mmCIF file of C-alpha atoms in Angstrom:
data_model
loop_
_atom_site.group_PDB
_atom_site.id
_atom_site.type_symbol
_atom_site.label_atom_id
_atom_site.label_comp_id
_atom_site.label_asym_id
_atom_site.label_seq_id
_atom_site.Cartn_x
_atom_site.Cartn_y
_atom_site.Cartn_z
ATOM 1 C CA MET A 1 -8.891 -56.556 -43.672
ATOM 2 C CA ASP A 2 -7.205 -59.846 -42.809
ATOM 3 C CA VAL A 3 -3.625 -58.816 -41.989
ATOM 4 C CA THR A 4 -2.619 -62.475 -41.628
ATOM 5 C CA ALA A 5 -2.578 -62.580 -45.436
ATOM 6 C CA LEU A 6 0.813 -60.866 -45.114
ATOM 7 C CA PHE A 7 2.189 -64.041 -43.547
ATOM 8 C CA SER A 8 2.083 -65.732 -46.979
ATOM 9 C CA LEU A 9 4.764 -63.386 -48.363
ATOM 10 C CA SER A 10 8.263 -64.876 -48.476
ATOM 11 C CA TYR A 11 11.263 -63.464 -46.629
ATOM 12 C CA GLY A 12 14.750 -64.461 -45.576
ATOM 13 C CA LEU A 13 16.872 -63.592 -42.555
ATOM 14 C CA TYR A 14 19.882 -61.312 -42.933
ATOM 15 C CA ILE A 15 22.318 -59.137 -41.008
ATOM 16 C CA VAL A 16 22.680 -55.577 -42.287
ATOM 17 C CA SER A 17 25.888 -53.885 -41.096
ATOM 18 C CA SER A 18 27.630 -50.557 -41.470
ATOM 19 C CA GLU A 19 29.991 -48.189 -39.671
ATOM 20 C CA TYR A 20 30.177 -44.430 -39.263
ATOM 21 C CA GLU A 21 32.777 -42.452 -37.321
ATOM 22 C CA LYS A 22 34.194 -45.724 -35.943
ATOM 23 C CA LYS A 23 30.785 -46.803 -34.599
ATOM 24 C CA PHE A 24 29.743 -50.277 -35.775
ATOM 25 C CA SER A 25 26.120 -51.241 -36.056
ATOM 26 C CA GLY A 26 24.455 -54.412 -37.256
ATOM 27 C CA GLN A 27 20.908 -55.716 -37.093
ATOM 28 C CA ILE A 28 18.694 -58.550 -38.249
ATOM 29 C CA ALA A 29 16.562 -57.674 -41.281
ATOM 30 C CA ASN A 30 14.071 -59.751 -43.226
ATOM 31 C CA THR A 31 13.314 -57.295 -46.026
ATOM 32 C CA VAL A 32 16.205 -57.579 -48.482
ATOM 33 C CA PHE A 33 15.580 -58.059 -52.188
ATOM 34 C CA GLN A 34 17.187 -57.605 -55.593
ATOM 35 C CA VAL A 35 15.900 -54.609 -57.551
ATOM 36 C CA THR A 36 17.824 -54.666 -60.850
ATOM 37 C CA ALA A 37 20.413 -56.822 -62.628
ATOM 38 C CA ASN A 38 22.166 -54.116 -64.677
ATOM 39 C CA PRO A 39 23.470 -52.446 -62.659
ATOM 40 C CA MET A 40 23.118 -54.985 -59.840
ATOM 41 C CA THR A 41 21.187 -53.395 -56.995
ATOM 42 C CA ILE A 42 19.456 -54.636 -53.863
ATOM 43 C CA ALA A 43 17.175 -52.877 -51.396
ATOM 44 C CA ILE A 44 16.907 -53.058 -47.619
ATOM 45 C CA SER A 45 14.196 -51.661 -45.353
ATOM 46 C CA LEU A 46 15.201 -50.307 -41.926
ATOM 47 C CA ASN A 47 13.105 -48.798 -39.154
ATOM 48 C CA LYS A 48 13.929 -45.128 -38.571
ATOM 49 C CA GLU A 49 14.118 -45.724 -34.813
ATOM 50 C CA ASN A 50 16.892 -48.304 -35.140
ATOM 51 C CA PHE A 51 20.495 -47.261 -34.508
ATOM 52 C CA THR A 52 21.584 -49.116 -37.649
ATOM 53 C CA HIS A 53 19.270 -46.932 -39.742
ATOM 54 C CA ASP A 54 21.228 -43.771 -38.906
ATOM 55 C CA ILE A 55 24.609 -45.458 -39.281
ATOM 56 C CA VAL A 56 23.668 -46.683 -42.772
ATOM 57 C CA LYS A 57 22.195 -43.307 -43.705
ATOM 58 C CA ASN A 58 25.300 -41.380 -42.613
ATOM 59 C CA SER A 59 27.906 -43.798 -43.969
ATOM 60 C CA ASN A 60 26.152 -44.239 -47.346
ATOM 61 C CA VAL A 61 27.283 -47.882 -47.440
ATOM 62 C CA PHE A 62 26.011 -51.166 -46.046
ATOM 63 C CA SER A 63 26.659 -54.884 -46.164
ATOM 64 C CA VAL A 64 24.195 -57.764 -46.130
ATOM 65 C CA SER A 65 25.075 -61.192 -44.728
ATOM 66 C CA VAL A 66 22.718 -64.051 -45.645
ATOM 67 C CA LEU A 67 22.196 -66.254 -42.588
ATOM 68 C CA GLU A 68 22.226 -70.051 -42.735
ATOM 69 C CA GLN A 69 19.315 -72.172 -41.548
ATOM 70 C CA ASP A 70 21.321 -73.524 -38.587
ATOM 71 C CA THR A 71 22.052 -70.087 -37.120
ATOM 72 C CA PRO A 72 21.742 -70.333 -33.289
ATOM 73 C CA MET A 73 18.924 -68.376 -31.674
ATOM 74 C CA ASP A 74 21.275 -66.532 -29.312
ATOM 75 C CA PHE A 75 23.167 -65.172 -32.327
ATOM 76 C CA ILE A 76 19.883 -63.998 -33.860
ATOM 77 C CA GLY A 77 18.956 -62.511 -30.499
ATOM 78 C CA LEU A 78 22.223 -60.558 -30.335
ATOM 79 C CA PHE A 79 21.646 -58.851 -33.678
ATOM 80 C CA GLY A 80 17.859 -58.832 -33.614
ATOM 81 C CA PHE A 81 16.838 -57.798 -30.107
ATOM 82 C CA LYS A 82 19.751 -55.738 -28.794
ATOM 83 C CA SER A 83 20.839 -52.294 -29.948
ATOM 84 C CA SER A 84 24.340 -51.620 -31.244
ATOM 85 C CA LYS A 85 24.043 -48.289 -29.443
ATOM 86 C CA THR A 86 24.333 -50.007 -26.062
ATOM 87 C CA THR A 87 25.753 -53.458 -26.936
ATOM 88 C CA ASP A 88 29.117 -54.288 -28.498
ATOM 89 C CA LYS A 89 28.041 -56.763 -31.153
ATOM 90 C CA THR A 90 31.589 -57.192 -32.462
ATOM 91 C CA GLU A 91 32.763 -59.086 -29.362
ATOM 92 C CA GLY A 92 33.381 -62.712 -30.292
ATOM 93 C CA VAL A 93 31.985 -62.191 -33.808
ATOM 94 C CA THR A 94 34.059 -62.564 -36.979
ATOM 95 C CA ILE A 95 33.810 -59.363 -39.022
ATOM 96 C CA LEU A 96 35.848 -58.645 -42.136
ATOM 97 C CA ARG A 97 36.407 -55.379 -43.962
ATOM 98 C CA GLY A 98 35.087 -55.328 -47.502
ATOM 99 C CA THR A 99 36.056 -53.541 -50.677
ATOM 100 C CA ASN A 100 34.652 -50.230 -49.434
ATOM 101 C CA ASN A 101 35.883 -50.863 -45.855
ATOM 102 C CA CYS A 102 32.335 -51.681 -44.763
ATOM 103 C CA PRO A 103 32.132 -54.326 -41.983
ATOM 104 C CA VAL A 104 30.774 -57.690 -43.126
ATOM 105 C CA VAL A 105 29.593 -60.301 -40.587
ATOM 106 C CA GLN A 106 30.972 -63.744 -41.445
ATOM 107 C CA ASP A 107 29.617 -65.990 -38.675
ATOM 108 C CA HIS A 108 26.717 -68.235 -39.761
ATOM 109 C CA SER A 109 26.663 -66.460 -43.147
ATOM 110 C CA ILE A 110 26.513 -68.260 -46.479
ATOM 111 C CA SER A 111 27.081 -65.194 -48.658
ATOM 112 C CA SER A 112 27.528 -61.438 -48.413
ATOM 113 C CA PHE A 113 27.015 -58.267 -50.421
ATOM 114 C CA GLU A 114 28.668 -54.880 -50.124
ATOM 115 C CA CYS A 115 26.696 -51.914 -51.378
ATOM 116 C CA GLU A 116 26.876 -48.175 -51.944
ATOM 117 C CA ILE A 117 23.578 -46.342 -51.529
ATOM 118 C CA VAL A 118 22.266 -44.842 -54.770
ATOM 119 C CA LYS A 119 18.792 -43.907 -53.577
ATOM 120 C CA SER A 120 16.784 -43.652 -50.349
ATOM 121 C CA VAL A 121 13.007 -43.737 -50.205
ATOM 122 C CA ASP A 122 11.031 -42.535 -47.182
ATOM 123 C CA VAL A 123 8.309 -45.092 -46.414
ATOM 124 C CA PHE A 124 6.407 -43.965 -43.296
ATOM 125 C CA THR A 125 8.130 -45.698 -40.335
ATOM 126 C CA HIS A 126 10.977 -47.069 -42.477
ATOM 127 C CA THR A 127 13.521 -46.018 -45.073
ATOM 128 C CA LEU A 128 14.113 -48.127 -48.150
ATOM 129 C CA PHE A 129 17.821 -47.965 -48.994
ATOM 130 C CA ILE A 130 18.687 -49.029 -52.552
ATOM 131 C CA GLY A 131 22.324 -50.022 -52.910
ATOM 132 C CA LYS A 132 24.525 -50.743 -55.896
ATOM 133 C CA ILE A 133 26.424 -53.991 -55.304
ATOM 134 C CA ILE A 134 30.158 -53.361 -55.494
ATOM 135 C CA ASP A 135 31.189 -56.821 -54.312
ATOM 136 C CA ALA A 136 29.569 -60.175 -53.535
ATOM 137 C CA LYS A 137 31.070 -63.283 -51.969
ATOM 138 C CA LYS A 138 30.015 -66.880 -51.382
ATOM 139 C CA ILE A 139 31.173 -67.810 -47.877
ATOM 140 C CA LYS A 140 29.974 -71.396 -47.481
ATOM 141 C CA ASN A 141 27.582 -73.974 -48.890
ATOM 142 C CA ALA A 142 24.537 -74.176 -46.627
ATOM 143 C CA VAL A 143 20.761 -73.788 -46.689
ATOM 144 C CA PRO A 144 19.666 -70.158 -46.203
ATOM 145 C CA MET A 145 17.355 -69.305 -43.323
ATOM 146 C CA THR A 146 13.828 -68.385 -44.416
ATOM 147 C CA TYR A 147 11.581 -66.291 -42.211
ATOM 148 C CA ALA A 148 9.024 -69.099 -42.232
ATOM 149 C CA TYR A 149 11.615 -71.561 -40.864
ATOM 150 C CA TYR A 150 12.678 -69.041 -38.230
ATOM 151 C CA HIS A 151 9.082 -68.772 -37.019
ATOM 152 C CA LYS A 152 7.716 -72.296 -37.428
ATOM 153 C CA VAL A 153 10.745 -74.443 -36.618
ATOM 154 C CA LYS A 154 12.938 -72.296 -34.370
ATOM 155 C CA GLY A 155 10.028 -70.528 -32.656
ATOM 156 C CA GLY A 156 11.365 -67.060 -33.415
ATOM 157 C CA LYS A 157 9.331 -63.879 -33.010
ATOM 158 C CA THR A 158 9.066 -60.622 -34.949
ATOM 159 C CA PRO A 159 10.224 -57.502 -33.087
ATOM 160 C CA PRO A 160 7.769 -54.561 -33.074
ATOM 161 C CA LYS A 161 10.129 -52.423 -35.216
ATOM 162 C CA ALA A 162 10.399 -55.020 -38.003
ATOM 163 C CA THR A 163 8.812 -54.347 -41.394
ATOM 164 C CA THR A 164 6.619 -57.443 -41.063
ATOM 165 C CA TYR A 165 5.457 -57.003 -37.468
ATOM 166 C CA VAL A 166 1.809 -57.922 -36.858
ATOM 167 C CA LYS A 167 0.566 -58.262 -33.284
ATOM 168 C CA GLU A 168 -0.231 -61.903 -32.611
ATOM 169 C CA ASN A 169 -2.864 -63.347 -30.300
ATOM 170 C CA THR A 170 -1.563 -65.637 -27.574
ATOM 171 C CA MET A 171 -3.120 -68.493 -25.608
ATOM 172 C CA ASP A 172 -3.292 -69.479 -21.968
ATOM 173 C CA ASN A 173 -0.430 -71.357 -20.267
ATOM 174 C CA LYS A 174 2.143 -69.519 -22.347
ATOM 175 C CA TRP A 175 4.657 -66.967 -21.120
ATOM 176 C CA THR A 176 5.947 -64.000 -23.134
ATOM 177 C CA CYS A 177 9.367 -62.363 -22.848
ATOM 178 C CA ASN A 178 8.912 -58.650 -22.144
ATOM 179 C CA LEU A 179 12.174 -57.823 -23.901
ATOM 180 C CA CYS A 180 11.896 -59.583 -27.258
ATOM 181 C CA GLY A 181 8.385 -61.053 -27.431
ATOM 182 C CA TRP A 182 9.476 -64.712 -27.589
ATOM 183 C CA ILE A 183 6.768 -67.004 -26.210
ATOM 184 C CA TYR A 184 7.452 -70.045 -24.060
ATOM 185 C CA ASP A 185 4.896 -72.736 -24.906
ATOM 186 C CA PRO A 186 4.989 -75.810 -22.614
ATOM 187 C CA ALA A 187 3.646 -77.900 -25.496
ATOM 188 C CA VAL A 188 6.781 -77.074 -27.493
ATOM 189 C CA GLY A 189 9.395 -76.593 -24.781
ATOM 190 C CA ASP A 190 12.723 -74.993 -25.628
ATOM 191 C CA PRO A 191 14.788 -77.335 -27.817
ATOM 192 C CA GLU A 192 17.582 -74.737 -28.111
ATOM 193 C CA ASN A 193 18.200 -75.038 -24.360
ATOM 194 C CA GLY A 194 17.407 -78.745 -24.017
ATOM 195 C CA ILE A 195 13.923 -78.271 -22.542
ATOM 196 C CA ASN A 196 11.578 -81.015 -23.746
ATOM 197 C CA PRO A 197 7.856 -80.520 -24.452
ATOM 198 C CA GLY A 198 5.634 -80.823 -21.385
ATOM 199 C CA VAL A 199 7.769 -78.761 -18.997
ATOM 200 C CA SER A 200 5.778 -75.916 -17.438
ATOM 201 C CA PHE A 201 7.283 -72.456 -17.168
ATOM 202 C CA GLU A 202 7.286 -72.708 -13.391
ATOM 203 C CA ASP A 203 9.368 -75.900 -13.584
ATOM 204 C CA LEU A 204 12.062 -74.374 -15.773
ATOM 205 C CA PRO A 205 15.493 -74.130 -14.065
ATOM 206 C CA GLU A 206 16.043 -70.807 -12.284
ATOM 207 C CA ASP A 207 19.087 -70.108 -14.470
ATOM 208 C CA TRP A 208 17.103 -70.722 -17.674
ATOM 209 C CA VAL A 209 17.169 -67.777 -20.095
ATOM 210 C CA CYS A 210 15.218 -66.756 -23.174
ATOM 211 C CA PRO A 211 16.760 -68.509 -26.214
ATOM 212 C CA LEU A 212 16.328 -65.373 -28.289
ATOM 213 C CA CYS A 213 17.573 -62.481 -26.143
ATOM 214 C CA SER A 214 18.996 -64.217 -23.029
ATOM 215 C CA ALA A 215 16.486 -62.533 -20.692
ATOM 216 C CA SER A 216 15.963 -64.207 -17.310
ATOM 217 C CA LYS A 217 12.702 -65.811 -16.158
ATOM 218 C CA ASP A 218 11.869 -62.615 -14.283
ATOM 219 C CA GLU A 219 11.406 -60.848 -17.621
ATOM 220 C CA PHE A 220 8.516 -63.167 -18.633
ATOM 221 C CA GLU A 221 4.809 -62.535 -18.162
ATOM 222 C CA LYS A 222 2.014 -65.091 -18.230
ATOM 223 C CA ASN A 223 -0.444 -64.606 -21.115
#
């Protein structure tokens, strides 16, 4: 079976947020889709090992923020490669309370949805939460981030707990972040941090950090 066929499926990039017993949690998700129009429902898929999964399950509500194409990689790294269980993701981030008091991330978002869970489906490593939309807002006019753009243009990686994770083969002369899986390729450089193509990993400044999760050079391994 050629698992790379899965790469042809289309996805976006979103932040799913919720709160339970005054504990906020938010994470990057790429599996968000509309299920029905009447009533209006959408579904999200969350890994059972993620802290956000349990917060959503216990609160019975969630919000979805649709990220814009120009979302910085460090912002994606905050919500995609760090756990709300150990990291305060609300610091310096604009979060509003919605109709059902669910937290809704506003930064770099072009629209948002607030939902009440009407059904949960156990799907092996993940749970599919189906939510009835109780409110929707347009935040700004911008191009939404697609998962293809995140990978091909911004050089983003898929975390092992994501619904679409497929282990990728790597090549020589590249270095992989042990924390988030981002790969430094000298042929590409790191445009987010002003590193031009042609700069070897060894020649990167000592204070250089991973553009996705802010890990130091010490956290990288040569492929």
